[in-house]
XYZ file of C-alpha atoms in Angstrom:
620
model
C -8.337 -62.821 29.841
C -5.037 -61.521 30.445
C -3.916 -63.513 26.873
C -6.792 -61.934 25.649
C -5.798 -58.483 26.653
C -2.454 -58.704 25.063
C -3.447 -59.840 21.868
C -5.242 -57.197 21.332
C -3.090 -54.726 22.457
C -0.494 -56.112 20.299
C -2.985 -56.207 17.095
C -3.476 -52.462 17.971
C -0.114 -52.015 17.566
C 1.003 -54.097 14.658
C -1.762 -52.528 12.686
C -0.517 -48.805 13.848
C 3.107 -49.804 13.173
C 1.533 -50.901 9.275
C 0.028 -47.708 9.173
C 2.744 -45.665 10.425
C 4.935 -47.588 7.908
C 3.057 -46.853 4.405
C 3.291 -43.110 5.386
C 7.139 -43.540 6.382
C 7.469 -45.693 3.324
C 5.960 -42.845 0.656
C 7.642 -39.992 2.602
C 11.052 -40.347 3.473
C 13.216 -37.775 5.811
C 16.718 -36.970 3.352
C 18.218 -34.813 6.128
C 21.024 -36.912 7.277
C 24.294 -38.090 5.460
C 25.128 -35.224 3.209
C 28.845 -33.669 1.880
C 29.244 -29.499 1.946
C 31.795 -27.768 0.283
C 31.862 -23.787 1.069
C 32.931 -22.025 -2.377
C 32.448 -22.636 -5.799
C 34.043 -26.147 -7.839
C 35.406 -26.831 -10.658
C 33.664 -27.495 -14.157
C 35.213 -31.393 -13.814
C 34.042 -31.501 -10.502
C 30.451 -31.394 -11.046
C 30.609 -34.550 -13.630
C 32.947 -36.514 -11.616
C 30.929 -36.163 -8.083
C 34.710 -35.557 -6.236
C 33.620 -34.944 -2.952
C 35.698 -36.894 -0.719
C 37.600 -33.893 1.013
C 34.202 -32.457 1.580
C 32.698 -31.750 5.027
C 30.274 -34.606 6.437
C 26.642 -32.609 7.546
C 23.301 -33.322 8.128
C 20.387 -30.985 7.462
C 19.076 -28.624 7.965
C 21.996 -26.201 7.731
C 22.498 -22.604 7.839
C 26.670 -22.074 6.982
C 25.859 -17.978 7.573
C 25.814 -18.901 10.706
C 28.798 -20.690 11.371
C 32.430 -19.442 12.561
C 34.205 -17.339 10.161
C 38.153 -17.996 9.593
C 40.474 -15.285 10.649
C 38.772 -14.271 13.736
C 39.789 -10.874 14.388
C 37.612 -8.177 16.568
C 38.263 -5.680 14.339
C 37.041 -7.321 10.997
C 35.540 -10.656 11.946
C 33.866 -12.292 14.854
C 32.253 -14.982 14.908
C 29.992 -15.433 11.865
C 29.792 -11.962 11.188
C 32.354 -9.686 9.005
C 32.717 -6.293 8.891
C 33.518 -6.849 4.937
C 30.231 -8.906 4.620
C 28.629 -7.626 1.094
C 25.132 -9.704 1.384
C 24.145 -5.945 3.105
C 26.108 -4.978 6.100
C 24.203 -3.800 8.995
C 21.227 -4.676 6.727
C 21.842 -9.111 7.191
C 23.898 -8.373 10.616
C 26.939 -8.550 8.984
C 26.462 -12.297 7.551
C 28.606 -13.609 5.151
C 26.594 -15.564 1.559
C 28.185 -16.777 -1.277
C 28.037 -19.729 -3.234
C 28.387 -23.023 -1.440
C 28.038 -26.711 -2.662
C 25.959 -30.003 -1.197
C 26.026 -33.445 -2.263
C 24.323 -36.867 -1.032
C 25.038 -40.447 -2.611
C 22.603 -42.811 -1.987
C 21.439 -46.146 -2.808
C 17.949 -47.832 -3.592
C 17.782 -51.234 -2.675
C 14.630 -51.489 -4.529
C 12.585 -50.101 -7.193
C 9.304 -51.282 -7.867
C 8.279 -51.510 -11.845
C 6.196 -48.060 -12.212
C 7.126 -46.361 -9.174
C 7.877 -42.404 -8.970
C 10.074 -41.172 -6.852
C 10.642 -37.578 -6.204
C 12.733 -35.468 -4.117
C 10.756 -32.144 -1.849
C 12.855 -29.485 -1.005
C 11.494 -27.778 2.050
C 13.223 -24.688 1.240
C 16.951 -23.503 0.146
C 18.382 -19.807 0.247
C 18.793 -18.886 -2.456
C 18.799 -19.185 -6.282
C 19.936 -22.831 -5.894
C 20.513 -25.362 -8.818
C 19.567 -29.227 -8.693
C 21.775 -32.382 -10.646
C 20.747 -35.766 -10.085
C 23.360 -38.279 -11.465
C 25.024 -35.022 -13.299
C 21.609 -34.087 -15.041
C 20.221 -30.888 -14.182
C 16.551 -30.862 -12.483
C 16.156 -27.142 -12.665
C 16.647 -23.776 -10.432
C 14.650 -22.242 -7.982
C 15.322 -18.966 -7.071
C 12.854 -17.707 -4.314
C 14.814 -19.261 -1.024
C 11.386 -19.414 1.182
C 9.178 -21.930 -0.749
C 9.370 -25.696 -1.479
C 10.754 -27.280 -4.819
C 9.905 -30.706 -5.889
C 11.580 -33.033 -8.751
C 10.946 -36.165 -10.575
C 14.103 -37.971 -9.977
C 13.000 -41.168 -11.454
C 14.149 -41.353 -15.116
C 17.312 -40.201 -13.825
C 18.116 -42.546 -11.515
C 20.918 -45.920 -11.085
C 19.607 -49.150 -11.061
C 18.433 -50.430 -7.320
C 21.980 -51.463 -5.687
C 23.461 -48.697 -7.280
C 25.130 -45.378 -6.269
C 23.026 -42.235 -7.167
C 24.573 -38.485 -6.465
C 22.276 -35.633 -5.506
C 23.927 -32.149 -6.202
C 22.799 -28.875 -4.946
C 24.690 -25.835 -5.821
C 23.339 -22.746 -3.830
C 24.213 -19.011 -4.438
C 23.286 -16.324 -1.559
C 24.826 -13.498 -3.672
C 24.763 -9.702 -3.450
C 22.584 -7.835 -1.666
C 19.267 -9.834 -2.172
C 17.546 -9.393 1.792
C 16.789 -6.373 4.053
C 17.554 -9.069 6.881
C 19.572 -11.760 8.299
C 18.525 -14.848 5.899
C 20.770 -17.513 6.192
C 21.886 -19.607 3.552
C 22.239 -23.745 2.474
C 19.675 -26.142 2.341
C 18.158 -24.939 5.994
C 14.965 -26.844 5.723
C 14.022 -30.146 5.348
C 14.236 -32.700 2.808
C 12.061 -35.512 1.743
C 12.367 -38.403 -0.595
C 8.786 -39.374 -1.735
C 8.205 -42.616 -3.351
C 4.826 -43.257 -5.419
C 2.755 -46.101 -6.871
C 1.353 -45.046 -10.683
C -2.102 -44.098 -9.144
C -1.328 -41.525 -6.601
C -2.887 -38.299 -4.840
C -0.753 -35.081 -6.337
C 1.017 -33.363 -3.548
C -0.602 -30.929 -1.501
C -3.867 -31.462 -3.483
C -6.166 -32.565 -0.791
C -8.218 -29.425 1.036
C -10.562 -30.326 3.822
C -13.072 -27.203 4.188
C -15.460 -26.963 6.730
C -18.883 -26.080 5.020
C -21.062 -25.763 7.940
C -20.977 -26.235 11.937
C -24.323 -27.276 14.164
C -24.585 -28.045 17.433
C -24.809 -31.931 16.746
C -22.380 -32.180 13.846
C -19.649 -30.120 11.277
C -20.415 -30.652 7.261
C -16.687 -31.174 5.618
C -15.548 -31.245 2.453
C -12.394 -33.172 1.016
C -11.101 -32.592 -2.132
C -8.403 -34.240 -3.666
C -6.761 -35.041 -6.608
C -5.288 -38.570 -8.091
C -2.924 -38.756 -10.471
C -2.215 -41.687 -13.173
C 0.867 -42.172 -14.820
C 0.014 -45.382 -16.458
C -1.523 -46.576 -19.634
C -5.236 -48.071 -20.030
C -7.902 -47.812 -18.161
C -8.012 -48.100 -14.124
C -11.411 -48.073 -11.860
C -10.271 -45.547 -8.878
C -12.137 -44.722 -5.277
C -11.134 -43.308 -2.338
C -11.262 -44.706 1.154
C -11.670 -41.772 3.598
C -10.929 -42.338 7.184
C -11.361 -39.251 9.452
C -9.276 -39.932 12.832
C -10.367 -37.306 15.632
C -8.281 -35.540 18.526
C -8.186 -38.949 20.732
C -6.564 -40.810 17.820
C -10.148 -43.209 16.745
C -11.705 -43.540 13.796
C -14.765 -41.283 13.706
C -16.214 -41.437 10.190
C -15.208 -43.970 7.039
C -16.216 -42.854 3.529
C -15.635 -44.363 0.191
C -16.065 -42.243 -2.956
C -17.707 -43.350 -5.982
C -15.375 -44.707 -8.380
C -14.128 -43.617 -11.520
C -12.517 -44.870 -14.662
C -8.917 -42.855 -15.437
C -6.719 -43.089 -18.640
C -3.578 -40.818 -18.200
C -3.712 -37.973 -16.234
C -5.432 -36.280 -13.547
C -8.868 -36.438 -11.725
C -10.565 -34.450 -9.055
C -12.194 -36.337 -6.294
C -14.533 -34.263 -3.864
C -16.532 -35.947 -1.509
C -19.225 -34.623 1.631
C -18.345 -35.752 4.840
C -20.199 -35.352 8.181
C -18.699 -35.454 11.649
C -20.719 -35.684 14.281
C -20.180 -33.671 17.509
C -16.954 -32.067 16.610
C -13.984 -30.879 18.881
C -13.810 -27.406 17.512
C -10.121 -25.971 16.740
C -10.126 -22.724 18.558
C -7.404 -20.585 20.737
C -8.294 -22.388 23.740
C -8.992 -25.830 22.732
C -6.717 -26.260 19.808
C -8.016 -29.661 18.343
C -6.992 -31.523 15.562
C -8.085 -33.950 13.080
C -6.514 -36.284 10.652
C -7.966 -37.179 7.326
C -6.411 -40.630 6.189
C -7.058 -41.240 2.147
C -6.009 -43.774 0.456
C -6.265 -44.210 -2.953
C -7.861 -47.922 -4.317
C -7.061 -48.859 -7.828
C -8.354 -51.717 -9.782
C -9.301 -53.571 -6.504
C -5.317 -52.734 -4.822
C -4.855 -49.521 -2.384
C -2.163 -47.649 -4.334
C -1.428 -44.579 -2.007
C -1.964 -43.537 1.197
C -1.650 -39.508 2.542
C -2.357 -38.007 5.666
C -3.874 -34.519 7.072
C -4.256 -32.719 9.550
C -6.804 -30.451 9.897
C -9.011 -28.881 12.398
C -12.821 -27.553 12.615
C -13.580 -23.859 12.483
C -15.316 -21.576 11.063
C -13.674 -17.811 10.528
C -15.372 -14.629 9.389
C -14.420 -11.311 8.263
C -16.793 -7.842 8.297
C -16.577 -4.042 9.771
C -19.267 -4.698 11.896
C -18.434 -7.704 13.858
C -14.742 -7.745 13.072
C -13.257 -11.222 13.136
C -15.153 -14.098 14.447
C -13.554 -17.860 15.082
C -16.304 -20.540 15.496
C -18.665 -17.206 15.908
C -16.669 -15.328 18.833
C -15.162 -12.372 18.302
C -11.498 -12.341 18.496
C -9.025 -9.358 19.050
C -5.566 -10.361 17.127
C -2.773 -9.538 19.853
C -0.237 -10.177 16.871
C 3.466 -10.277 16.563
C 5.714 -9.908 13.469
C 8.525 -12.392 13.175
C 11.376 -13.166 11.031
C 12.597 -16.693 9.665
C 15.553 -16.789 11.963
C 15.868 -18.684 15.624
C 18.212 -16.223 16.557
C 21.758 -17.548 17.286
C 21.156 -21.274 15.655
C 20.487 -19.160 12.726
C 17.580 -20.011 10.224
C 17.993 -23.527 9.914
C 14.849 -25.196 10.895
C 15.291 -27.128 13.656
C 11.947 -28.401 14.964
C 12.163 -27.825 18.310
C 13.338 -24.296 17.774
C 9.961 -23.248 15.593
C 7.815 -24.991 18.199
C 9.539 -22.572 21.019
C 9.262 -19.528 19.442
C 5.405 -20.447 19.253
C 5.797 -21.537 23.033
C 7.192 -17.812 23.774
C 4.228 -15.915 22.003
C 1.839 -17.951 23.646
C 2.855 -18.153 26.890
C 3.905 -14.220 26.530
C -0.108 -13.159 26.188
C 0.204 -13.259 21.752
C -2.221 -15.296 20.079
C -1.777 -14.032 16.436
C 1.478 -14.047 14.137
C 2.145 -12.553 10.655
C 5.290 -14.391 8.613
C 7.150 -11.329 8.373
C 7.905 -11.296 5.235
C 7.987 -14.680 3.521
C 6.253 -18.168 4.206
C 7.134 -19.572 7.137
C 8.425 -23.499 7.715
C 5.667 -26.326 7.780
C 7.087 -26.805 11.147
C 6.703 -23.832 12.447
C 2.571 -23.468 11.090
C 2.363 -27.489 12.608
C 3.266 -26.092 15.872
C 0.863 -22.788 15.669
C -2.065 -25.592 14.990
C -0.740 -27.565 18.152
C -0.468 -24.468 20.104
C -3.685 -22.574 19.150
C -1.655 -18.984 17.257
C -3.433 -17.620 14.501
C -1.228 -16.475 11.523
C -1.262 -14.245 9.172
C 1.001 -16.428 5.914
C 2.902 -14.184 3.875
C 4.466 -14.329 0.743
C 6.779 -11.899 -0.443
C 8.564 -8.537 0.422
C 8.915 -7.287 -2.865
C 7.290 -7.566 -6.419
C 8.373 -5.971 -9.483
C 10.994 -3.444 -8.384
C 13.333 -3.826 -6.088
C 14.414 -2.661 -2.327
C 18.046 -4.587 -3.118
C 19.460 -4.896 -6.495
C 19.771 -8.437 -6.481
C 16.717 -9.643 -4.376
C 13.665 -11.306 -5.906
C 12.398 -8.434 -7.778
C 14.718 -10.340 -10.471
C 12.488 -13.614 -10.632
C 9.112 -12.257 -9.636
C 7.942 -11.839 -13.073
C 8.385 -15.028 -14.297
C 7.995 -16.997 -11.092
C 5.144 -15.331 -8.741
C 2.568 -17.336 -9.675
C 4.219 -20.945 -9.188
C 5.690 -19.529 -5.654
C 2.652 -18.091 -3.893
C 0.666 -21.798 -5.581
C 2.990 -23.155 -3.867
C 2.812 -21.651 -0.498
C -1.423 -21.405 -0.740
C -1.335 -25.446 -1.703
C 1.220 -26.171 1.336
C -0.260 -24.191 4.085
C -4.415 -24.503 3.209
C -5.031 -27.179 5.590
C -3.405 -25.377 8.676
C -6.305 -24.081 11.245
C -4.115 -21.581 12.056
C -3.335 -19.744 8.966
C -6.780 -17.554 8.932
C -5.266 -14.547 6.223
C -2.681 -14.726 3.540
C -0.617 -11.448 2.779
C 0.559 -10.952 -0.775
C 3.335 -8.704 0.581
C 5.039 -5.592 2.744
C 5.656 -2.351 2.063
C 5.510 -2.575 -2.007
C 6.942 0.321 -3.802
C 4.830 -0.087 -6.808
C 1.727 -0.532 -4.898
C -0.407 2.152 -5.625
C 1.162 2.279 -9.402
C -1.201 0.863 -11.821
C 1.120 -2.079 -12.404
C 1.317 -2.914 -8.701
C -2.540 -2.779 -8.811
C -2.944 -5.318 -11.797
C -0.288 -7.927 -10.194
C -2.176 -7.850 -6.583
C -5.291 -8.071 -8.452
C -3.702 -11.284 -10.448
C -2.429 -12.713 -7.297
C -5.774 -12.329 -4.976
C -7.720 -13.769 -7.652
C -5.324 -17.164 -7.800
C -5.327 -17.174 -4.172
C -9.523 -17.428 -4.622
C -9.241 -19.418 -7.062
C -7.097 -22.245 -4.722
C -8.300 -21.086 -1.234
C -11.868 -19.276 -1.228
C -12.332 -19.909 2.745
C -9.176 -17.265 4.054
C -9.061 -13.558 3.222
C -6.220 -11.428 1.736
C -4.274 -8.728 2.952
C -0.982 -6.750 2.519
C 0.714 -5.019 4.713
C 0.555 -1.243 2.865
C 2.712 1.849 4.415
C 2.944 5.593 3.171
C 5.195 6.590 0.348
C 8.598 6.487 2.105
C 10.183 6.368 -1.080
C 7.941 9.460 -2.210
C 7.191 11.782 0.355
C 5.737 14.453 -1.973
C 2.439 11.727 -1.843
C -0.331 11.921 0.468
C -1.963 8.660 2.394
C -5.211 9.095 0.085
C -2.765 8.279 -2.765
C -2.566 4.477 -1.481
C -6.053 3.663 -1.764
C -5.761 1.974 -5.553
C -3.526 -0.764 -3.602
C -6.641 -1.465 -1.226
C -9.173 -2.064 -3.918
C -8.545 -6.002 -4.459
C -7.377 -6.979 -0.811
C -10.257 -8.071 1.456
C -8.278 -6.805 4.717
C -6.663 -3.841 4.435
C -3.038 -4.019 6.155
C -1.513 -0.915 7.958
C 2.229 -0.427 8.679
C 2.654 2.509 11.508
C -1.248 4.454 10.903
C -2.823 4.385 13.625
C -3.560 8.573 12.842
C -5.413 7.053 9.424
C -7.646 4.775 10.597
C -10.702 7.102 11.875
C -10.147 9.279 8.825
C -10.190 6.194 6.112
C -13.040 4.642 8.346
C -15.322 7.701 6.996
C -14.012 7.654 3.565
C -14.842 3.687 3.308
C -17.114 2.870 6.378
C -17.103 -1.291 5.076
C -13.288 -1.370 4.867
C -11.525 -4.028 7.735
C -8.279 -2.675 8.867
C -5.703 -4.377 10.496
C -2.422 -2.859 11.955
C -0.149 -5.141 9.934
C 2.829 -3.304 11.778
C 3.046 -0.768 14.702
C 5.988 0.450 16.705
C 5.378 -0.996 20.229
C 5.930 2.352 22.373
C 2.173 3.307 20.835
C 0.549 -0.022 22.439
C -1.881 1.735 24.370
C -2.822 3.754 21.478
C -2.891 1.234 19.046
C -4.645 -1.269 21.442
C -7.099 1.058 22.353
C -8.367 2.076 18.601
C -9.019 -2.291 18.330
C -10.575 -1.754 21.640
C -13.427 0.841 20.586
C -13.721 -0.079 16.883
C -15.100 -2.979 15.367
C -13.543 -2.905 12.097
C -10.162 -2.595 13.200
C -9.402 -6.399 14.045
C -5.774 -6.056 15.501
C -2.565 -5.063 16.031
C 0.698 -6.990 15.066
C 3.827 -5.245 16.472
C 7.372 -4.610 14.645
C 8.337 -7.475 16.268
C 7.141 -9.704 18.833
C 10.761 -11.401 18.718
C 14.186 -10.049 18.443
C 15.811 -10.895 14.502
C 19.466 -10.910 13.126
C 19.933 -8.579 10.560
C 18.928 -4.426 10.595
C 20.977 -4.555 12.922
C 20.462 -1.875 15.780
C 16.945 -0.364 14.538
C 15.319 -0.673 17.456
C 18.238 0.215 19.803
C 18.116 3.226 22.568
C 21.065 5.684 22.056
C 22.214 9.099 23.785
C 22.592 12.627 21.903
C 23.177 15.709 22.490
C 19.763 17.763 23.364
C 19.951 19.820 20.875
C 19.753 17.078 17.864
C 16.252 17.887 16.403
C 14.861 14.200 15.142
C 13.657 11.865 17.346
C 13.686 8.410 15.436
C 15.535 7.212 12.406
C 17.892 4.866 11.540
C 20.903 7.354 10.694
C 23.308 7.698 13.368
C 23.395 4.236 14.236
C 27.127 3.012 15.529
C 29.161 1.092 13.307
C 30.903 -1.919 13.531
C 30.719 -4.120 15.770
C 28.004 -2.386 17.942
C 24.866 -4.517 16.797
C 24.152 -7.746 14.583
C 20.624 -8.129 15.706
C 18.090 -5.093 15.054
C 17.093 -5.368 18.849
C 13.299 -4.459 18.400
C 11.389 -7.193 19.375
C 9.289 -7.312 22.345
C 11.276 -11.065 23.310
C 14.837 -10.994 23.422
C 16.530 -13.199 21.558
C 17.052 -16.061 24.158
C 13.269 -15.702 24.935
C 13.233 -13.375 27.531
C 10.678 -10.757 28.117
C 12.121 -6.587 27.355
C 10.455 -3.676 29.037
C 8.151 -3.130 26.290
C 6.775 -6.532 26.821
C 5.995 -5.598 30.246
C 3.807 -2.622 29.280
C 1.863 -4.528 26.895
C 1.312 -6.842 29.757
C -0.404 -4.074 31.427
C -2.157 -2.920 28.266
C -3.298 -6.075 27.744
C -4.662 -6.995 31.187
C -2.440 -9.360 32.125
C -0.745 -7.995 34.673
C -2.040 -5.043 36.915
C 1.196 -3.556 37.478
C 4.843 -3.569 35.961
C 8.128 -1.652 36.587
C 10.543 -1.107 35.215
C 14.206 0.618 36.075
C 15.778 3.511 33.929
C 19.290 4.806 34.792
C 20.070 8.443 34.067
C 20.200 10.071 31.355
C 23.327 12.367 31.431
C 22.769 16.358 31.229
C 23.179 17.811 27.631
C 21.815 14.008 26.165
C 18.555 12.867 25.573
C 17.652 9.317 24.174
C 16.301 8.470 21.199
């Protein structure tokens, strides 16, 4: 029996290690073994792959983040210079440029048809791809992914290939702390003929009973071959204690060159809903059977819920209504800068949790696949956003430059990457637009709500919409064109508008997509007594780099009339980080945290201790 037992066991685990070894095999981590070179190179240099003076890295890497030469507390400390021109006090006094990466590599092996592509997670910004000295292509917009076909390009198997990346954080292109390099991850991905596209599968869930959850999984296969091929799907959906819990095979169909959509019904009975509490997930395992052979093999995690949207109700998960306690937060991880080091997104998601949070908004640009994995762990809703700017611009040299010509292939790629995520229940098209009540602004958040639809018709959108700053002579009413295509309607700082705009448009959902955290009991009482205001997401749950000392306390003299503002602030080298989030930036609770403890019924009573303030001063 014992024999027996051990067999077994080690079947179980041969056949997991198989498993575990065609996903490893198609999807490759690239992080490790690559050259960096701060500065720009010479013309010769990029043919002739001269990198042997180069520094020896591994990814991800942020170099804004690293030691500056010439330390000097006047001018320079640590990563930050007082002569920084990527925006001053605006990035924290980070220092961009242009900087170079390189890996060699070598494939012992390629099969006869395979494709084998390289997936940028994400790079900051503007960067520029060679493979063997050809050129793959640029992508500008530092926050989403980039994929290339490197396969016509590359060396023989046994030979030496060269990837190049040349990335350019120039000017003033961020109203924060960004970072710059290759600070995500990287992935080589290697493919039979007959594969599924990336990010095309989308589980949905259809329908939930007591007894069992309807599903629906869509995917598509590609076929890069010639002639005819006879194609199914095998469908194996694993559930949260790692069995099997249904097998499906699709019918099969006969591809030529190209593309196909395969969507099949599945049924699981007695699901483990994915909720706040009980954050459970599922894995979808497809793999793709060709001509008799299994081809490809993806997997996806997904989880069962069901989310709704109205005034009347507000919003429902899994048919309870849920108040979003939200939080704003920036790309960074504070002092390790915004390189995305796994551990570091799964912390910050520890902090909001553990803090009394259970909603986040992406404040201002998609987050990192790591980061979302660890909200779907944890049970945090999100709020996905795309972009802080469209047409016109709040820097001269941000993406307002690109947006044109590159929106739509961006936010596709964010809605295509981040669909399956349980946690991702509202996508924002963007913050604080200046054209968004223009009639252009209208027609391009019009264009990009109907693409989201069109790719994702289970989540909402939303945009986080303030008064005219820039235009003071407006009044509020005057932003109501940006409102008519978003599904939520997202308010920065007006709490005073919501009772108003609830009688103008008594079906309109509201959601405070920013809100200074002194008015917590206001703002958490108007999501208290109203139904269609959903939630509240403070400027920030989590201290940033970058604007730096907005949300720092300050003495003046009484007599100073205004009372907030960012004029005034101290100069160099008072502040790097902007000092407003609720979380400090080693993870530490501040005193506002404290009162929305209290506000939030978590904790009957808080204090808090306040030295003097001098006579003749007052803080602001």
């Amino acid at each position: 029996m014992k024999y027996q037992i051990t067999c077994i066991l080690l079947l179980l685990i041969s056949i997991a290690c198989q498993r575990n070894n065609q996903t490893k095999n198609r999807e490759t981590l690239f992080d490790d073994g690559w050259k960096f070179k701060a500065g720009d190179i010479k013309d010769g240099e990029k043919q002739s792959f001269n990198d042997l003076k180069w520094r020896d890295i591994d990814l991800p890497h942020d170099w804004s983040i690293e030691n500056l030469p010439g330390q000097d507390p006047q001018k320079v400390i640590g990563p930050f210079s007082k002569d920084s021109s990527q925006g001053k006090r605006a990035t924290g006094y980070a220092v961009g440029g242009t900087a170079w990466y390189r890996k060699h590599f070598t494939l012992k092996k390629i099969d006869e048809g395979e494709i084998i592509n390289i997936l940028f997670d994400g790079v900051y910004m503007n960067a520029d791809f060679w493979i063997n000295g050809k050129h793959l292509g640029n992508q500008p917009y530092g926050y989403t992914a980039i994929s290339y076909d490197l396969t016509s390009f590359l060396n023989p198997a046994g030979q030496d290939n060269v990837l190049a990346v040349q990335v350019k954080n120039e000017g003033r292109n961020s109203r924060w702390y960004s970072g710059s390099g290759i600070y995500r991850h990287v992935w080589l991905i290697r493919k039979k003929p007959v594969h599924i596209a990336q990010n095309s599968v989308f589980i949905t869930t259809e329908n939930i009973s007591d007894n069992e959850a309807k599903m629906k999984v869509k995917s598509v296969v590609d076929k890069k071959t010639d002639g005819n091929s006879e194609v199914s799907l095998l469908i194996n959906i694993i559930g949260p204690d790692g069995k099997i819990s249904q097998k499906v095979k699709t019918g099969v169909k006969t591809l030529t060159t190209g593309g196909a959509d395969f969507i099949q019904s599945i049924t699981v009975p007695h699901p483990e809903l994915w909720s706040l509490e009980t954050p459970n997930l599922y894995t979808a395992e497809i793999q793709v059977v060709a001509d008799d052979k299994v081809t490809d093999r993806v997997t996806t995690t997904f989880g069962i819920r069901t989310i709704h949207f109205d005034a009347q109700t507000g919003f429902t998960l899994n048919g309870k209504k849920v108040l979003l306690k939200g939080g704003c937060m920036h790309n960074d991880n504070g002092f390790l800068g915004s390189a995305t080091i796994d551990r570091a997104e799964e912390r910050r998601v520890e902090l909001m949790k553990t803090y009394g949070f259970n909603a986040i908004r992406t404040s201002h640009n998609p987050p990192s696949k790591q980061f979302l994995d660890a909200c779907d762990r944890l049970g945090v809703l999100v709020m996905d956003e795309a972009f802080d700017m469209w047409e016109k611009e709040k820097n001269p040299d941000d993406y307002h430059l690109y947006f044109r010509e590159w929106w739509k292939r961006d936010l596709e790629a964010l809605i295509l990457r981040d669909r399956n995520h349980p946690s991702v229940i509202l996508w924002s098209v963007g913050n604080e637009i200046p054209e968004r009540a223009d009639s252009s602004g209208v027609a391009i958040c019009r264009n990009m709500v109907s693409l989201i639809h069109q790719l994702d018709n289970t989540r909402p959108v939303t945009a986080g919409v303030c008064i005219f700053w820039e235009r003071p002579e407006r009044p509020w009413s005057d932003v109501d064109s940006a409102f008519t295509s978003l599904d939520v309607c997202g308010y920065n700082y007006q709490l005073l508008q919501y009772d108003p705009d609830h009688i103008r448009f008594p079906s309109r959902i509201i959601v405070g997509t920013e809100s200074f955290s002194g008015a917590i009991f206001d703002n958490w009482r108007s999501v208290l007594d109203n139904s269609w205001v959903i939630g509240d997401f403070v400027w920030t749950a989590m201290d940033y780099l970058g604007e730096a000392g907005v949300g720092s306390a300050r003495l003046v003299d009484t007599a100073r009339t205004s009372r907030r503002g960012f004029s005034g602030l101290s100069s160099w080298p008072a502040w790097f980080n902007a000092f407003c989030g609720d979380i400090d930036l080693c993870g530490f609770k501040k005193p506002q945290l404290l009162s929305r403890d209290v506000v939030w019924n978590n904790s009957m009573l808080e204090m808090v201790v306040h030295s003097p303030i001098p006579e003749g001063k007052r803080e602001i």
